[in-house]
Coordinates of C-alpha atoms in Angstrom, one line a residue:
Chain A
M177 CA 0.0 0.0 0.0
K178 CA 2.9 2.4 0.8
K179 CA 3.9 2.4 -2.8
Y180 CA 0.7 4.4 -3.6
Y181 CA 1.6 7.1 -1.0
P182 CA 3.6 9.4 -3.3
P183 CA 1.1 9.4 -6.2
V184 CA -1.9 9.8 -3.8
R185 CA -0.1 12.6 -2.1
T186 CA 0.5 14.4 -5.4
L187 CA -3.1 14.0 -6.5
H188 CA -4.4 15.1 -3.0
L189 CA -2.2 18.2 -3.2
Y190 CA -3.1 19.2 -6.8
I191 CA -6.8 18.4 -6.6
G192 CA -7.0 20.1 -3.3
L193 CA -5.5 23.3 -4.7
F194 CA -7.8 23.2 -7.7
V195 CA -10.9 22.6 -5.7
S196 CA -10.1 25.0 -2.9
P197 CA -11.7 28.2 -4.5
F198 CA -14.9 26.2 -5.1
V199 CA -14.9 24.9 -1.5
L200 CA -14.6 28.6 -0.5
I201 CA -17.7 29.4 -2.6
F202 CA -19.7 26.6 -1.0
S203 CA -18.5 27.4 2.5
V204 CA -19.0 31.1 2.4
S205 CA -22.5 30.6 0.9
V206 CA -23.4 28.4 3.9
L207 CA -22.6 31.3 6.2
V208 CA -24.6 33.6 3.9
L209 CA -27.6 31.3 3.8
N210 CA -27.6 30.8 7.5
H211 CA -27.2 34.5 8.4
A212 CA -29.1 36.2 5.6
G213 CA -30.6 38.7 8.0
Y214 CA -27.2 39.9 9.2
L215 CA -26.0 40.2 5.6
N216 CA -29.0 42.2 4.7
S217 CA -28.2 44.7 7.5
V218 CA -24.6 45.2 6.5
M219 CA -24.8 44.7 2.8
P220 CA -28.4 45.4 1.6
V221 CA -29.5 44.4 -1.9
K222 CA -29.2 47.3 -4.3
V223 CA -32.4 47.9 -6.2
L224 CA -31.8 49.5 -9.6
P225 CA -34.3 51.9 -11.3
V226 CA -37.2 50.2 -13.1
I227 CA -37.0 50.2 -16.9
K228 CA -40.1 50.3 -19.1
T229 CA -39.7 49.4 -22.7
H230 CA -41.6 47.9 -25.6
L231 CA -40.9 44.9 -27.9
D232 CA -42.1 44.0 -31.3
K233 CA -43.0 40.5 -32.4
I234 CA -42.7 38.2 -29.4
P235 CA -43.3 34.5 -30.3
Y236 CA -46.1 33.4 -27.9
D237 CA -47.0 30.4 -30.1
T238 CA -44.1 28.3 -28.7
S239 CA -43.0 26.9 -25.4
D240 CA -42.8 29.2 -22.3
L241 CA -39.0 28.8 -22.3
Q242 CA -38.6 29.7 -26.0
T243 CA -40.8 32.7 -25.5
A244 CA -38.8 33.8 -22.5
K245 CA -35.5 33.2 -24.3
A246 CA -36.7 35.3 -27.3
I247 CA -37.6 38.1 -24.9
I248 CA -34.3 38.2 -23.2
Q249 CA -32.5 38.0 -26.5
K250 CA -34.4 41.0 -27.8
L251 CA -33.7 42.9 -24.5
E252 CA -30.0 41.8 -24.6
I253 CA -30.2 40.4 -21.1
K254 CA -28.1 37.4 -20.2
G255 CA -28.6 34.8 -17.5
E256 CA -30.5 31.7 -16.3
I257 CA -34.2 31.9 -16.6
D258 CA -35.1 30.5 -13.1
F259 CA -38.9 29.9 -13.6
I260 CA -41.7 31.2 -15.8
S261 CA -45.2 32.4 -14.8
Q262 CA -47.7 32.9 -17.5
N263 CA -51.4 33.7 -17.9
D264 CA -53.6 35.1 -20.6
D265 CA -52.4 38.7 -20.0
H266 CA -48.8 38.5 -18.8
I267 CA -45.6 36.4 -18.9
S268 CA -43.1 37.1 -16.2
F269 CA -39.8 35.5 -15.1
P270 CA -36.6 36.2 -13.3
V271 CA -33.3 36.0 -15.2
T272 CA -30.3 35.4 -12.9
L273 CA -26.6 35.8 -13.1
P274 CA -24.7 35.1 -9.8
G275 CA -25.1 38.3 -7.9
E276 CA -27.7 39.9 -10.1
I277 CA -31.4 39.2 -10.6
T278 CA -33.5 40.8 -13.4
K279 CA -37.2 40.4 -13.2
I280 CA -39.1 40.8 -16.5
E281 CA -42.8 41.2 -16.9
V282 CA -44.4 41.5 -20.4
N283 CA -47.9 42.5 -21.2
K284 CA -48.9 40.0 -23.8
H285 CA -51.5 42.3 -25.4
T286 CA -49.3 45.4 -25.8
N287 CA -45.8 43.8 -25.6
D288 CA -44.9 46.5 -23.0
V289 CA -42.1 45.3 -20.8
L290 CA -41.3 46.1 -17.2
I291 CA -37.7 45.4 -16.0
T292 CA -36.6 45.5 -12.4
R293 CA -33.1 44.6 -11.4
D294 CA -31.5 43.8 -8.1
E295 CA -27.7 43.8 -7.5
D296 CA -27.1 41.1 -4.9
G297 CA -23.3 41.4 -4.6
V298 CA -20.6 38.8 -4.4
F299 CA -21.8 37.0 -1.2
R300 CA -25.3 36.4 -2.5
A301 CA -23.7 35.2 -5.7
T302 CA -22.1 32.3 -3.8
N303 CA -25.5 31.7 -2.3
Y304 CA -27.1 31.4 -5.7
L305 CA -24.3 29.1 -7.1
H306 CA -24.6 26.8 -4.0
K307 CA -28.3 26.3 -4.7
M308 CA -27.9 25.6 -8.4
P309 CA -28.8 23.5 -10.3
G310 CA -30.9 22.2 -7.3
P311 CA -34.1 20.2 -7.2
H312 CA -36.5 22.8 -8.6
N313 CA -37.7 23.6 -12.2
T314 CA -35.5 20.8 -13.6
T315 CA -37.2 20.9 -17.0
I316 CA -35.9 24.3 -17.8
R317 CA -32.7 24.3 -15.6
G318 CA -29.5 24.9 -17.6
N319 CA -31.0 27.2 -20.2
A320 CA -28.0 29.5 -19.9
T321 CA -24.5 28.3 -20.9
F322 CA -22.9 29.3 -17.6
M323 CA -25.4 27.1 -15.8
K324 CA -24.6 24.1 -18.0
I325 CA -21.0 24.5 -17.1
W326 CA -21.7 25.1 -13.4
R327 CA -23.9 22.0 -13.3
V328 CA -20.9 19.8 -14.4
L329 CA -18.5 21.8 -12.2
A330 CA -20.6 21.6 -9.1
D331 CA -20.8 17.8 -9.4
T332 CA -17.1 17.5 -10.2
V333 CA -16.2 19.5 -7.1
V334 CA -18.3 17.2 -4.9
Y335 CA -16.7 14.0 -6.4
L336 CA -13.3 15.5 -6.0
L337 CA -14.1 16.5 -2.4
L338 CA -15.1 12.9 -1.7
F339 CA -11.7 11.8 -3.3
L340 CA -9.9 14.3 -1.1
S341 CA -11.5 13.1 2.1
A342 CA -10.8 9.5 1.2
S343 CA -7.2 10.1 0.1
G344 CA -6.7 12.3 3.2
I345 CA -7.6 9.3 5.4
F346 CA -5.2 7.2 3.3
L347 CA -2.3 9.7 3.7
W348 CA -3.0 10.1 7.5
Y349 CA -2.8 6.4 8.0
F350 CA 0.9 6.4 7.0
L351 CA 1.8 9.2 9.4
K352 CA 2.6 7.3 12.6
A353 CA 3.2 10.4 14.6
E354 CA -0.3 11.6 13.9
R355 CA -2.0 8.2 14.4
K356 CA -3.3 8.6 18.0
L357 CA -4.6 12.2 17.6
G358 CA -6.0 11.2 14.2
W359 CA -8.1 8.4 15.7
L360 CA -9.3 10.8 18.4
A361 CA -10.4 13.3 15.7
I362 CA -12.2 10.6 13.7
I363 CA -13.9 9.1 16.8
S364 CA -14.9 12.4 18.3
G365 CA -16.2 13.6 14.9
A366 CA -18.2 10.3 14.5
I367 CA -19.7 10.6 18.0
I368 CA -20.8 14.2 17.5
F369 CA -22.1 13.4 14.0
T370 CA -24.1 10.4 15.2
G371 CA -25.4 12.2 18.3
L372 CA -26.6 15.2 16.2
L373 CA -28.4 13.0 13.7
L374 CA -30.0 10.9 16.5
F375 CA -31.3 14.0 18.2
I376 CA -32.4 15.9 15.1
L377 CA -34.1 12.9 13.4
G378 CA -35.9 11.9 16.5
Chain B
M229 CA 11.9 33.0 19.7
T230 CA 13.2 34.0 16.3
Y231 CA 10.9 34.9 13.4
Q232 CA 12.0 31.8 11.5
T233 CA 11.3 29.5 14.5
L234 CA 7.9 31.1 14.9
I235 CA 7.1 30.5 11.2
K236 CA 8.3 26.9 11.4
K237 CA 6.1 26.3 14.4
L238 CA 3.1 27.9 12.8
T239 CA 3.4 25.9 9.6
Y240 CA 3.9 22.7 11.6
S241 CA 0.7 23.5 13.6
N242 CA -1.1 24.4 10.4
R243 CA -0.2 21.0 8.9
R244 CA -1.4 19.1 12.0
L245 CA -4.6 21.1 12.2
H246 CA -5.2 20.5 8.5
I247 CA -5.0 16.7 9.1
H248 CA -7.0 16.5 12.3
I249 CA -9.8 19.0 11.4
G250 CA -10.1 17.1 8.1
L251 CA -10.4 13.8 9.9
F252 CA -12.9 15.3 12.4
L253 CA -15.1 16.6 9.6
V254 CA -15.0 13.6 7.3
L255 CA -18.5 12.2 8.1
F256 CA -20.0 15.7 7.8
I257 CA -18.2 16.2 4.5
W258 CA -19.6 12.9 3.2
L259 CA -23.1 13.7 4.4
F260 CA -23.3 17.2 2.8
S261 CA -21.5 16.0 -0.4
F262 CA -23.9 13.1 -0.9
S263 CA -27.0 15.0 0.0
G264 CA -25.9 17.8 -2.3
L265 CA -25.6 15.3 -5.2
L266 CA -29.1 14.0 -4.3
L267 CA -30.5 17.6 -4.5
N268 CA -28.9 18.1 -7.9
H269 CA -30.0 14.7 -9.2
G270 CA -33.7 14.4 -8.4
N271 CA -33.9 11.8 -11.3
W272 CA -31.8 9.2 -9.5
K273 CA -34.3 6.4 -9.2
F274 CA -32.7 4.7 -6.2
A275 CA -33.0 7.9 -4.2
S276 CA -36.7 8.5 -5.0
F277 CA -38.4 10.0 -1.9
W278 CA -41.5 11.9 -2.9
D279 CA -43.3 8.9 -4.4
E280 CA -42.4 6.9 -1.3
R281 CA -43.7 9.5 1.2
K282 CA -46.1 8.5 3.9
E283 CA -49.1 10.7 4.7
K284 CA -51.3 10.4 7.7
T285 CA -54.2 12.5 8.8
T286 CA -55.5 12.3 12.3
E287 CA -58.1 14.1 14.3
I288 CA -56.7 15.7 17.4
V289 CA -58.1 16.9 20.7
V290 CA -56.7 20.0 22.3
S291 CA -57.8 21.8 25.4
I292 CA -56.8 25.4 25.5
P293 CA -57.5 27.2 28.8
A294 CA -58.9 30.8 28.5
G295 CA -56.7 33.8 29.0
L296 CA -53.5 32.4 27.4
D297 CA -51.4 34.5 25.0
S298 CA -50.4 33.2 21.6
I299 CA -47.0 31.7 22.8
Q300 CA -48.7 29.9 25.7
I301 CA -51.3 28.5 23.4
M302 CA -48.6 27.1 21.1
K303 CA -46.7 25.7 24.0
T304 CA -49.9 24.0 25.3
I305 CA -50.7 22.5 21.9
F306 CA -47.1 21.2 21.6
S307 CA -47.2 19.7 25.1
Q308 CA -50.7 18.0 24.5
L309 CA -49.8 16.6 21.0
K310 CA -46.2 15.7 22.1
I311 CA -44.7 17.3 19.1
A312 CA -41.4 19.1 18.5
G313 CA -39.7 20.8 15.6
E314 CA -39.2 24.0 13.7
V315 CA -42.5 26.0 13.6
N316 CA -43.6 27.8 10.5
N317 CA -46.5 29.5 8.8
V318 CA -48.4 30.3 12.0
K319 CA -51.8 31.8 11.4
M320 CA -53.7 32.5 14.6
T321 CA -57.2 33.9 15.0
T322 CA -59.3 34.3 18.2
D323 CA -60.9 30.9 17.3
S324 CA -58.2 28.8 15.8
V325 CA -54.6 28.3 14.8
D326 CA -52.9 26.8 11.8
F327 CA -49.2 26.1 11.7
S328 CA -46.6 23.6 10.4
V329 CA -43.9 22.0 12.5
A330 CA -41.0 20.2 10.8
Y331 CA -37.8 18.3 11.5
P332 CA -35.7 16.7 8.7
G333 CA -37.8 14.1 7.0
H334 CA -41.1 14.9 8.7
V335 CA -43.6 17.7 8.4
S336 CA -46.9 18.2 10.4
N337 CA -49.6 20.7 9.3
I338 CA -51.9 21.3 12.2
H339 CA -55.2 23.0 12.5
A340 CA -56.7 23.5 16.0
D341 CA -60.1 24.9 16.8
F342 CA -60.1 26.5 20.3
K343 CA -63.9 26.6 20.6
T344 CA -64.5 22.9 19.9
G345 CA -61.2 21.7 21.2
T346 CA -60.6 19.6 18.1
G347 CA -58.5 19.8 15.1
I348 CA -56.6 18.0 12.3
Q349 CA -53.0 16.9 12.1
K350 CA -51.7 16.1 8.6
E351 CA -48.3 14.4 8.7
L352 CA -45.8 13.8 5.9
S353 CA -42.9 11.5 6.4
Y354 CA -40.0 10.9 4.0
N355 CA -37.7 7.9 3.6
V356 CA -34.0 8.0 4.3
W357 CA -33.2 9.8 1.0
G358 CA -35.8 12.5 1.8
K359 CA -34.3 12.9 5.3
L360 CA -30.8 13.3 3.8
R361 CA -32.1 15.9 1.4
T362 CA -33.8 17.9 4.1
L363 CA -30.8 17.7 6.4
H364 CA -28.8 19.5 3.7
T365 CA -31.2 22.5 3.8
F366 CA -32.5 22.4 7.3
N367 CA -31.4 25.8 8.7
G368 CA -34.6 27.4 9.9
A369 CA -34.3 30.2 7.3
N370 CA -37.6 32.0 6.7
R371 CA -37.9 32.9 3.0
G372 CA -40.3 35.8 3.6
N373 CA -38.3 37.4 6.4
A374 CA -34.6 36.8 6.7
D375 CA -34.4 38.4 10.1
V376 CA -36.5 35.6 11.7
E377 CA -34.2 33.2 13.7
P378 CA -34.9 29.5 14.1
N379 CA -37.4 28.7 16.9
W380 CA -36.4 25.1 17.7
L381 CA -33.3 24.4 19.7
L382 CA -32.1 21.6 17.5
T383 CA -32.5 23.7 14.4
R384 CA -30.1 26.2 16.0
V385 CA -27.7 23.4 16.9
W386 CA -27.8 22.0 13.4
R387 CA -27.3 25.5 11.9
F388 CA -24.4 26.0 14.2
S389 CA -22.9 22.7 13.0
M390 CA -23.3 23.9 9.4
D391 CA -21.5 27.1 10.2
A392 CA -18.7 25.2 12.0
I393 CA -18.3 22.8 9.1
A394 CA -18.2 25.8 6.7
V395 CA -15.5 27.5 8.8
G396 CA -13.6 24.2 9.0
L397 CA -13.7 23.8 5.2
I398 CA -12.5 27.4 4.8
F399 CA -9.6 26.6 7.1
L400 CA -8.8 23.4 5.2
S401 CA -8.6 25.4 1.9
V402 CA -6.4 28.2 3.3
S403 CA -4.2 25.8 5.2
S404 CA -3.7 23.7 2.0
W405 CA -2.3 26.8 0.3
I406 CA 0.2 27.3 3.1
M407 CA 1.2 23.7 3.1
W408 CA 1.8 23.7 -0.7
Y409 CA 3.6 27.0 -0.6
K410 CA 6.2 25.5 1.8
I411 CA 7.0 22.7 -0.7
R412 CA 6.2 24.6 -3.9
Q413 CA 9.6 23.7 -5.4
N414 CA 8.6 20.0 -5.5
Y415 CA 5.1 20.8 -6.8
P416 CA 5.6 23.6 -9.4
W417 CA 2.3 22.9 -11.1
G418 CA 0.6 24.1 -8.0
Y419 CA 0.8 27.7 -9.3
L420 CA -1.1 26.8 -12.5
V421 CA -3.7 24.6 -10.7
L422 CA -4.5 27.2 -8.1
I423 CA -4.7 30.0 -10.7
V424 CA -7.0 28.0 -12.9
G425 CA -9.2 27.1 -9.9
F426 CA -9.4 30.8 -8.8
A427 CA -10.0 32.0 -12.4
L428 CA -12.9 29.6 -12.9
A429 CA -14.4 30.3 -9.5
G430 CA -13.9 34.1 -10.0
W431 CA -15.6 33.9 -13.4
F432 CA -18.7 32.5 -11.9
V433 CA -18.8 34.7 -8.8
I434 CA -17.6 38.1 -10.1
L435 CA -16.9 38.2 -13.9
L436 CA -20.2 36.8 -15.3
K437 CA -22.3 39.8 -14.5
L438 CA -19.7 42.4 -15.7

């Protein structure tokens, strides 16, 4: 087994370095998600002025997503269409880039468009990325190129993180000087983990 | 102590902390990694949870003494129904109360009528996959009002654990840079790997909206 130590160490190091900025995104976003009230008080969302405009020839005779895509293309707005609400009179949807949400509402009779935009900032951008692609609106998720890339990257980061934790255990096992304290760390972590789950799941 | 000795001691401690914090967090990392994958892959058949949910509706009997305030009323109902969890969506009138109470994998929607002393409890229970999914997101956050704090002790404990894991992972990331920097001559590709990682992450977080 020891012959695998050098290549595993090299992989652990390089993969760890590559993944570390993404681990920062996921970790910072946990703090943002758990303390949204505090973030709102120190770094409120910046609401930009409302824009009213008009569009010609919106294709309503196709799928909701294609209609929404045609609208944002005409408006030259980029981002992921998160979900779409539509009735006989209006079609509305948010278009998101990490850290920026644009809400678009179109009057289907007049083609008048109302655009509102929120600047969320860097911290809420991590929050959005953490939640994506997520379990909701799966039929339209990945309608922007960046989301297609992020979907693959988010999965890759998780698999690499699993490799890092497994390879970390492998590397620790060969460090005799750290064996005792390492066992203590694993066992205490396991006790707290199990205890928490037992309590919280009833 | 000389500056060099101090640096040597700090880098040694950094390495030891990297190893032991990593080992301490390993089960938490596996839990959140796996549940994150479940959330992103709702189409995984083996992890189906919604179709396997169990629903139960029961009639309840509650006895609310007159003169109680809203908090006392809720406490009385909790005590009589022997329920616990994070309370949400409370709608109380002079005659009745509606609310939901949840813990990972289980939600109860309760309607209690003060005048008749009766009510309905609708329970929803998930299988292990559903529990894993809800553990990932169970932080007591109120979508409508971010200032509202969790109201169940165990939600606060779980949220604190999430914070601690996040801080631990931030430390593991930063400490890995320090460890690599010390041996960078042996691992020269580290510069490129780190720059590519930061460039990609920065593109998503900062550059995309410019």
